[in-house]
Amino acid sequence: MNGLVLGGTYALLGIGLTLIFGLMNLVNFAHGEFYTLGAYATFAALTLGGLGFFAALAVAIVLGAAAGALCERVLLRPLRGESIDTTMLVMIGLWIVMQNGELLAWGGVAKSIPHPFPTAPLTLGPVGIAPLRLFVVAAALALIAASWLVIQRTRLGRAMRATFQDRETAALMGVRIDRIHTVTFAFGSALAAAAGALLGPIFLAYPSMGDLASAKAFCVVILGGLGNLAGATLGGLVLGIAEELGAGYVSSGYRDAVGFVIIILVLLFRPSGLFARAERIG
Amino acid sequence: MATLAVEDLAVEFGGVAALAGVSFAVHPATITSLIGPNGAGKTTAFNAITGYLRPRRGRVTFGDEPLTGRRPCDIARRGVVRTFQKTSVFPALAVLDNVLIGLHLRGRAGFAAIVAGRRAVAAEEARLRDEAEALIAFVGLAHRRADAAGSLPYGEQRLVELAVALAARPRLLLLDEPGAGMTSAEKERLVELIRRVRGQGVTVLLVEHDMRLVMGISDTVIVLNNGRVIAEGPPASIQTHPEVIRAYLGSTRA
Amino acid sequence: MKRAVIALAAVALLTLPFWLASPYHLHVAIMAGIFTILALSLNLLLGYTGQLSLGHAGFFGIGAYTSALLTLKLAWPVWLGLASAAALAGLAGWAIGRLALKVRGAYFVLVTISFAGMISLVSINWMELTNGPLGLPGVPAPELAGLSLRTKSAYYYLVLAAVAGSYLVCHRLVHSRLGRAFLALRENESLAESVGVDPTHTLVLATVVSAAMAGVAGGLYAHYTRFVSPEVFLFSYTVTMVIMVVAGGKGTLAGPVVGAVLFTVLPEALREAMPWQWQLLAYGVLLILLVFFLPRGIVPALSAWRR
C-alpha cells in the first residue's frame, strides 16, 4: 500500500521529467527542486497564508508552474541551440541556487506540514491505511489522469506530441515551438510541485529532499523510456512497489539504492527503457 | 590487392527497406561510382559497409576478410576508410591536428610509454608530423595548417576531410559526395586528387550526383534505385541504359 | 617571458612553507593542491573527451577509504596504501567506463551519478567495513625513511610532488596521440571512428586514468585529515570540482589549476564575510553566469584577451 503512495508520486515526478527530458532534450537536474518548492509552498500557504489544506495544494501547483515558466524564459530559452552539456551545467547551477535558497529561507531543520485528515487508520479489508495516504493516492491518480487527458485529448497536448516526434514539421504546421517549450517546462515543474505538496505532509519538508526526488524521477524516466507517458506512469508505480519490497526484504538503509540500481541496469541492458515500444533508429 | 564484395545487403528502418538486397563488387585499383536518385540508398550502403549501420541481412567482405558486424574503427583498421556526406572535420582543432588524428593508426605509442616520456615516443611524433605535413601539401592546404578546421571555407573543409581520410592509409576509400557544393575549379582539383590517389594503388568508391564528374572519372558505374541495383557497367553503357534513364526521369517527375 | 614566470612560480611554490608559515595558510595550500589533482583528473574526462562525469566524488571517496582501511586495519605503509587507492579507484573507473560508455551524453551522466550515490549508500550502511556514519578516525600519517610526515610543511611537499606528478602525466598524455584521440572523440566521434580511433577503449582509458588520479587525491586527503567518513562522497565535492574545471577552463591544462586554487582560496577568504550557505548559493549563480558569459572559462578568455 505504501508502495502505491510512493508509486503514485513517483509517477507524477516521472511524467513531468519525461516530458521535459523527452521534448526539450534537457537533463533537468533541478526537477527535484520544484518538488521541494511544492512542499515548502504548501507549508508557507498553510502556516503563513492561513489557507485551507486543499487551497494550499492548489497554490503549490500554480507556483510550481509559474516558477517553471520563469526559469524556462530566463535561463533556457537563450541557450536553445547549445549543446546538452551547457544546459546540464545551467540546470546544475539552478539546482544549487534553489536548494541553498531554500536552506537560507527556511533553515535546515525539517518542517512538518499540517493536514486536516484524522490520523486513525481506515480499515479496507485486511489492510489499514491512514486517510492521508489514501488521499495522496487518490490525488496522485487524479493528477496523472488529468495529465493524460491534457496530453492525449487537447490541442495543446497534440502540439506537444507533435513537437516531440518531429520538431521541424510541427513548426512548419504552425506550432509555436517557443511556447511549447515554456508550457512543457511549466507543466513538468507543476507536476513535480504537486508531488512535493502531496508527499510533504506524509514525510517532512527539508531543503535537500529534492535530491532523492530527482534521482527517483530519472529512474522512472529511464524505466519508461524518454517521452513515454504510459511508461513513466507504469515506471513510477513499479519503482514505488520495488522500493517497498526492497526495504522489507533487504534492508531499509538500502531502499534508495533500488532506484540507482535500476538506472544502471536498465541503461546498460535496455537503454530505450523497459516499456518503450518505439524502435530506435541508428 | 583486395576486392570489396557486397552480397545481398539489406537494411531496414522501421519496416521500410532502405536497401532491399544489394550485390556488387569493387575491383582493386579502380574508381567506381555509386549513383542513383535521392533516397536510392547510396549513403545507407556506405553506412552498412563501414559498420555505422547494422544490416538486416547480407555480407560484406574485403579481400578475404569479412566486414559485416564489425565496428567502424575495426573496419578502418582493415584499410577501409570513408568520408561523410555532411562536412565532417574536427572543427575546433587546427588542420594539422585534424590530419594527425587521421594518422592515429600509424602511431603505436601506448599509455605507459607516453607517460614515461620515452624518447621513442618523441621520435614517432616527429615522424607523424612530417607525414601530416606531406598530406596537407598533397591536398594543397599548406597555408592553412594552423587554422581551425571549422573556420575554413566549405570547399577547403572538404579537402581537409580528404586529407584526414588519406592519412589513415586506406586500401579502399569510400567518398560520400566529395564534390557537393564545390565550384567547378574545386571539382577539377578534386578529380585530379582522386586520380592521383588511385595511382597510388588505392581503390576508390564514390557516391556523387554530378554526372559529368562521375562519367569522366569512373571505371565502373553502379546505379541504385529504391534500394536495388538496376545497372552496373562502364560509364558509356550506363548513360544509354533504359532503366537508368527511367529511374532518373521518374524521380524528376515525382 | 613565459619561462621566467614559470621559473618564478616554481621557486615560490618550492619555498612556500618559508614565507607562508602559518598552519592555516599551509592548510589552505595543501587543500588547494589536493583539489588541483581532482580538477586535473575531472578535466581529462570533461575537458578532453567531452564526457561529463558527475560521480567523481565516488572515485575520490574510494581512494580515501581504500588507503585509510589498508593502513589502519592491515598496518600497510602509507605509500602502498596510496598506490592501492589509485589501483582500486582505477578499477572502479574501468568498471564504470566499460558499463557506462555504452551510452553517451545525459545517460552517461546519470550512470555516474547513480554510481556515486550507490557507493555513498554502501559506505553509510556497511558498518563492519567502514564504520558507517561514524567514520574512521586515526588514519596514520605517511613516513619517509622513519621520519613521520605529520607536520603541515612536510605534507605540503608531499602534495606538491603529487600535483607536479599529476600535471606531468596530464601534460604528456594530452600532447600525445592518445590526447588527440580524446579530442577527436569530443569533437566528432563518428569521424574519429572512421579513421580507426576506438571510442570504447579510448574513453575507458581516460576514465581509468581520471579515476586513479582522483583516488590518489582521496588517499592524500585521508592521510592529511587523518579521518574518513561518508562525507567524502558528498555531491558538493563533485559540484565544487565541476565548477573549478568549468570556471578555470576545461580542455586546457592551466584551467583546472587556476580553478582549483581560486575556489579553494576564495571560500576561505570569504569565510568571515559569508557563511557557507551563501557561498554555495553564490557558486550556483556563478555557474549559471559562467555558462552564459564565459563558457570557455577563465584561462581561455585571458589568452584570447591577450591576443
PDB file of N, CA, C and O in Angstrom, chain B residues 5-36:
ATOM      1  N   ALA B   5      33.513  -7.080 -51.832  1.00  0.00           N
ATOM      2  CA  ALA B   5      32.377  -7.854 -52.327  1.00  0.00           C
ATOM      3  C   ALA B   5      31.176  -7.625 -51.428  1.00  0.00           C
ATOM      4  O   ALA B   5      31.231  -7.899 -50.229  1.00  0.00           O
ATOM      5  N   VAL B   6      30.096  -7.111 -51.990  1.00  0.00           N
ATOM      6  CA  VAL B   6      28.860  -6.884 -51.246  1.00  0.00           C
ATOM      7  C   VAL B   6      27.840  -7.891 -51.747  1.00  0.00           C
ATOM      8  O   VAL B   6      27.573  -7.967 -52.949  1.00  0.00           O
ATOM      9  N   GLU B   7      27.291  -8.693 -50.815  1.00  0.00           N
ATOM     10  CA  GLU B   7      26.351  -9.744 -51.214  1.00  0.00           C
ATOM     11  C   GLU B   7      25.025  -9.578 -50.509  1.00  0.00           C
ATOM     12  O   GLU B   7      24.964  -9.662 -49.285  1.00  0.00           O
ATOM     13  N   ASP B   8      23.981  -9.333 -51.274  1.00  0.00           N
ATOM     14  CA  ASP B   8      22.611  -9.354 -50.762  1.00  0.00           C
ATOM     15  C   ASP B   8      22.448  -8.483 -49.516  1.00  0.00           C
ATOM     16  O   ASP B   8      21.822  -8.869 -48.537  1.00  0.00           O
ATOM     17  N   LEU B   9      22.997  -7.279 -49.561  1.00  0.00           N
ATOM     18  CA  LEU B   9      22.958  -6.406 -48.393  1.00  0.00           C
ATOM     19  C   LEU B   9      21.573  -5.776 -48.260  1.00  0.00           C
ATOM     20  O   LEU B   9      21.056  -5.189 -49.200  1.00  0.00           O
ATOM     21  N   ALA B  10      20.982  -5.934 -47.078  1.00  0.00           N
ATOM     22  CA  ALA B  10      19.637  -5.380 -46.868  1.00  0.00           C
ATOM     23  C   ALA B  10      19.613  -4.606 -45.566  1.00  0.00           C
ATOM     24  O   ALA B  10      20.116  -5.069 -44.546  1.00  0.00           O
ATOM     25  N   VAL B  11      19.038  -3.404 -45.585  1.00  0.00           N
ATOM     26  CA  VAL B  11      18.917  -2.566 -44.393  1.00  0.00           C
ATOM     27  C   VAL B  11      17.484  -2.082 -44.298  1.00  0.00           C
ATOM     28  O   VAL B  11      16.901  -1.671 -45.291  1.00  0.00           O
ATOM     29  N   GLU B  12      16.932  -2.137 -43.067  1.00  0.00           N
ATOM     30  CA  GLU B  12      15.542  -1.704 -42.878  1.00  0.00           C
ATOM     31  C   GLU B  12      15.443  -0.630 -41.816  1.00  0.00           C
ATOM     32  O   GLU B  12      16.143  -0.692 -40.801  1.00  0.00           O
ATOM     33  N   PHE B  13      14.562   0.324 -42.006  1.00  0.00           N
ATOM     34  CA  PHE B  13      14.252   1.332 -40.991  1.00  0.00           C
ATOM     35  C   PHE B  13      12.776   1.235 -40.663  1.00  0.00           C
ATOM     36  O   PHE B  13      11.942   1.581 -41.488  1.00  0.00           O
ATOM     37  N   GLY B  14      12.482   0.732 -39.482  1.00  0.00           N
ATOM     38  CA  GLY B  14      11.084   0.672 -39.058  1.00  0.00           C
ATOM     39  C   GLY B  14      10.194  -0.004 -40.069  1.00  0.00           C
ATOM     40  O   GLY B  14       9.098   0.438 -40.361  1.00  0.00           O
ATOM     41  N   GLY B  15      10.668  -1.085 -40.652  1.00  0.00           N
ATOM     42  CA  GLY B  15       9.823  -1.851 -41.563  1.00  0.00           C
ATOM     43  C   GLY B  15       9.969  -1.454 -43.020  1.00  0.00           C
ATOM     44  O   GLY B  15       9.500  -2.157 -43.903  1.00  0.00           O
ATOM     45  N   VAL B  16      10.609  -0.296 -43.272  1.00  0.00           N
ATOM     46  CA  VAL B  16      10.790   0.105 -44.670  1.00  0.00           C
ATOM     47  C   VAL B  16      12.190  -0.294 -45.112  1.00  0.00           C
ATOM     48  O   VAL B  16      13.166  -0.009 -44.427  1.00  0.00           O
ATOM     49  N   ALA B  17      12.298  -0.935 -46.289  1.00  0.00           N
ATOM     50  CA  ALA B  17      13.604  -1.387 -46.765  1.00  0.00           C
ATOM     51  C   ALA B  17      14.328  -0.240 -47.440  1.00  0.00           C
ATOM     52  O   ALA B  17      13.908   0.258 -48.471  1.00  0.00           O
ATOM     53  N   ALA B  18      15.451   0.203 -46.830  1.00  0.00           N
ATOM     54  CA  ALA B  18      16.270   1.219 -47.477  1.00  0.00           C
ATOM     55  C   ALA B  18      17.175   0.568 -48.519  1.00  0.00           C
ATOM     56  O   ALA B  18      17.485   1.139 -49.552  1.00  0.00           O
ATOM     57  N   LEU B  19      17.616  -0.631 -48.200  1.00  0.00           N
ATOM     58  CA  LEU B  19      18.366  -1.438 -49.158  1.00  0.00           C
ATOM     59  C   LEU B  19      17.685  -2.793 -49.188  1.00  0.00           C
ATOM     60  O   LEU B  19      17.532  -3.444 -48.158  1.00  0.00           O
ATOM     61  N   ALA B  20      17.297  -3.221 -50.402  1.00  0.00           N
ATOM     62  CA  ALA B  20      16.482  -4.442 -50.471  1.00  0.00           C
ATOM     63  C   ALA B  20      17.258  -5.629 -50.964  1.00  0.00           C
ATOM     64  O   ALA B  20      16.722  -6.467 -51.656  1.00  0.00           O
ATOM     65  N   GLY B  21      18.513  -5.738 -50.636  1.00  0.00           N
ATOM     66  CA  GLY B  21      19.283  -6.887 -51.127  1.00  0.00           C
ATOM     67  C   GLY B  21      20.142  -6.450 -52.296  1.00  0.00           C
ATOM     68  O   GLY B  21      19.814  -6.631 -53.449  1.00  0.00           O
ATOM     69  N   VAL B  22      21.271  -5.842 -51.962  1.00  0.00           N
ATOM     70  CA  VAL B  22      22.135  -5.237 -52.981  1.00  0.00           C
ATOM     71  C   VAL B  22      23.410  -6.054 -53.091  1.00  0.00           C
ATOM     72  O   VAL B  22      24.012  -6.417 -52.096  1.00  0.00           O
ATOM     73  N   SER B  23      23.834  -6.358 -54.303  1.00  0.00           N
ATOM     74  CA  SER B  23      25.097  -7.083 -54.512  1.00  0.00           C
ATOM     75  C   SER B  23      25.913  -6.398 -55.585  1.00  0.00           C
ATOM     76  O   SER B  23      25.393  -6.051 -56.642  1.00  0.00           O
ATOM     77  N   PHE B  24      27.186  -6.167 -55.283  1.00  0.00           N
ATOM     78  CA  PHE B  24      28.097  -5.660 -56.307  1.00  0.00           C
ATOM     79  C   PHE B  24      29.519  -5.893 -55.841  1.00  0.00           C
ATOM     80  O   PHE B  24      29.764  -6.263 -54.702  1.00  0.00           O
ATOM     81  N   ALA B  25      30.453  -5.691 -56.775  1.00  0.00           N
ATOM     82  CA  ALA B  25      31.863  -5.846 -56.423  1.00  0.00           C
ATOM     83  C   ALA B  25      32.631  -4.618 -56.880  1.00  0.00           C
ATOM     84  O   ALA B  25      32.304  -4.021 -57.901  1.00  0.00           O
ATOM     85  N   VAL B  26      33.624  -4.241 -56.077  1.00  0.00           N
ATOM     86  CA  VAL B  26      34.505  -3.140 -56.447  1.00  0.00           C
ATOM     87  C   VAL B  26      35.903  -3.710 -56.592  1.00  0.00           C
ATOM     88  O   VAL B  26      36.489  -4.214 -55.629  1.00  0.00           O
ATOM     89  N   HIS B  27      36.444  -3.617 -57.803  1.00  0.00           N
ATOM     90  CA  HIS B  27      37.734  -4.268 -58.058  1.00  0.00           C
ATOM     91  C   HIS B  27      38.889  -3.370 -57.669  1.00  0.00           C
ATOM     92  O   HIS B  27      38.775  -2.143 -57.725  1.00  0.00           O
ATOM     93  N   PRO B  28      40.023  -3.979 -57.299  1.00  0.00           N
ATOM     94  CA  PRO B  28      41.158  -3.204 -56.785  1.00  0.00           C
ATOM     95  C   PRO B  28      41.684  -2.204 -57.798  1.00  0.00           C
ATOM     96  O   PRO B  28      41.636  -2.419 -59.008  1.00  0.00           O
ATOM     97  N   ALA B  29      42.179  -1.102 -57.270  1.00  0.00           N
ATOM     98  CA  ALA B  29      42.804  -0.031 -58.052  1.00  0.00           C
ATOM     99  C   ALA B  29      41.889   0.521 -59.137  1.00  0.00           C
ATOM    100  O   ALA B  29      42.355   0.969 -60.176  1.00  0.00           O
ATOM    101  N   THR B  30      40.583   0.498 -58.906  1.00  0.00           N
ATOM    102  CA  THR B  30      39.657   1.144 -59.836  1.00  0.00           C
ATOM    103  C   THR B  30      38.954   2.281 -59.131  1.00  0.00           C
ATOM    104  O   THR B  30      38.985   2.383 -57.906  1.00  0.00           O
ATOM    105  N   ILE B  31      38.319   3.118 -59.946  1.00  0.00           N
ATOM    106  CA  ILE B  31      37.432   4.134 -59.390  1.00  0.00           C
ATOM    107  C   ILE B  31      36.018   3.732 -59.783  1.00  0.00           C
ATOM    108  O   ILE B  31      35.671   3.695 -60.965  1.00  0.00           O
ATOM    109  N   THR B  32      35.214   3.419 -58.803  1.00  0.00           N
ATOM    110  CA  THR B  32      33.831   3.009 -59.039  1.00  0.00           C
ATOM    111  C   THR B  32      32.908   4.049 -58.440  1.00  0.00           C
ATOM    112  O   THR B  32      33.162   4.550 -57.344  1.00  0.00           O
ATOM    113  N   SER B  33      31.845   4.377 -59.184  1.00  0.00           N
ATOM    114  CA  SER B  33      30.881   5.348 -58.663  1.00  0.00           C
ATOM    115  C   SER B  33      29.554   4.691 -58.401  1.00  0.00           C
ATOM    116  O   SER B  33      29.100   3.829 -59.152  1.00  0.00           O
ATOM    117  N   LEU B  34      28.915   5.131 -57.325  1.00  0.00           N
ATOM    118  CA  LEU B  34      27.595   4.640 -56.951  1.00  0.00           C
ATOM    119  C   LEU B  34      26.637   5.794 -57.153  1.00  0.00           C
ATOM    120  O   LEU B  34      26.762   6.834 -56.507  1.00  0.00           O
ATOM    121  N   ILE B  35      25.712   5.653 -58.104  1.00  0.00           N
ATOM    122  CA  ILE B  35      24.797   6.775 -58.355  1.00  0.00           C
ATOM    123  C   ILE B  35      23.357   6.312 -58.231  1.00  0.00           C
ATOM    124  O   ILE B  35      23.078   5.116 -58.120  1.00  0.00           O
ATOM    125  N   GLY B  36      22.455   7.238 -58.262  1.00  0.00           N
ATOM    126  CA  GLY B  36      21.035   6.916 -58.187  1.00  0.00           C
ATOM    127  C   GLY B  36      20.273   8.127 -57.688  1.00  0.00           C
ATOM    128  O   GLY B  36      20.872   9.023 -57.094  1.00  0.00           O
TER     129      GLY B  36
END
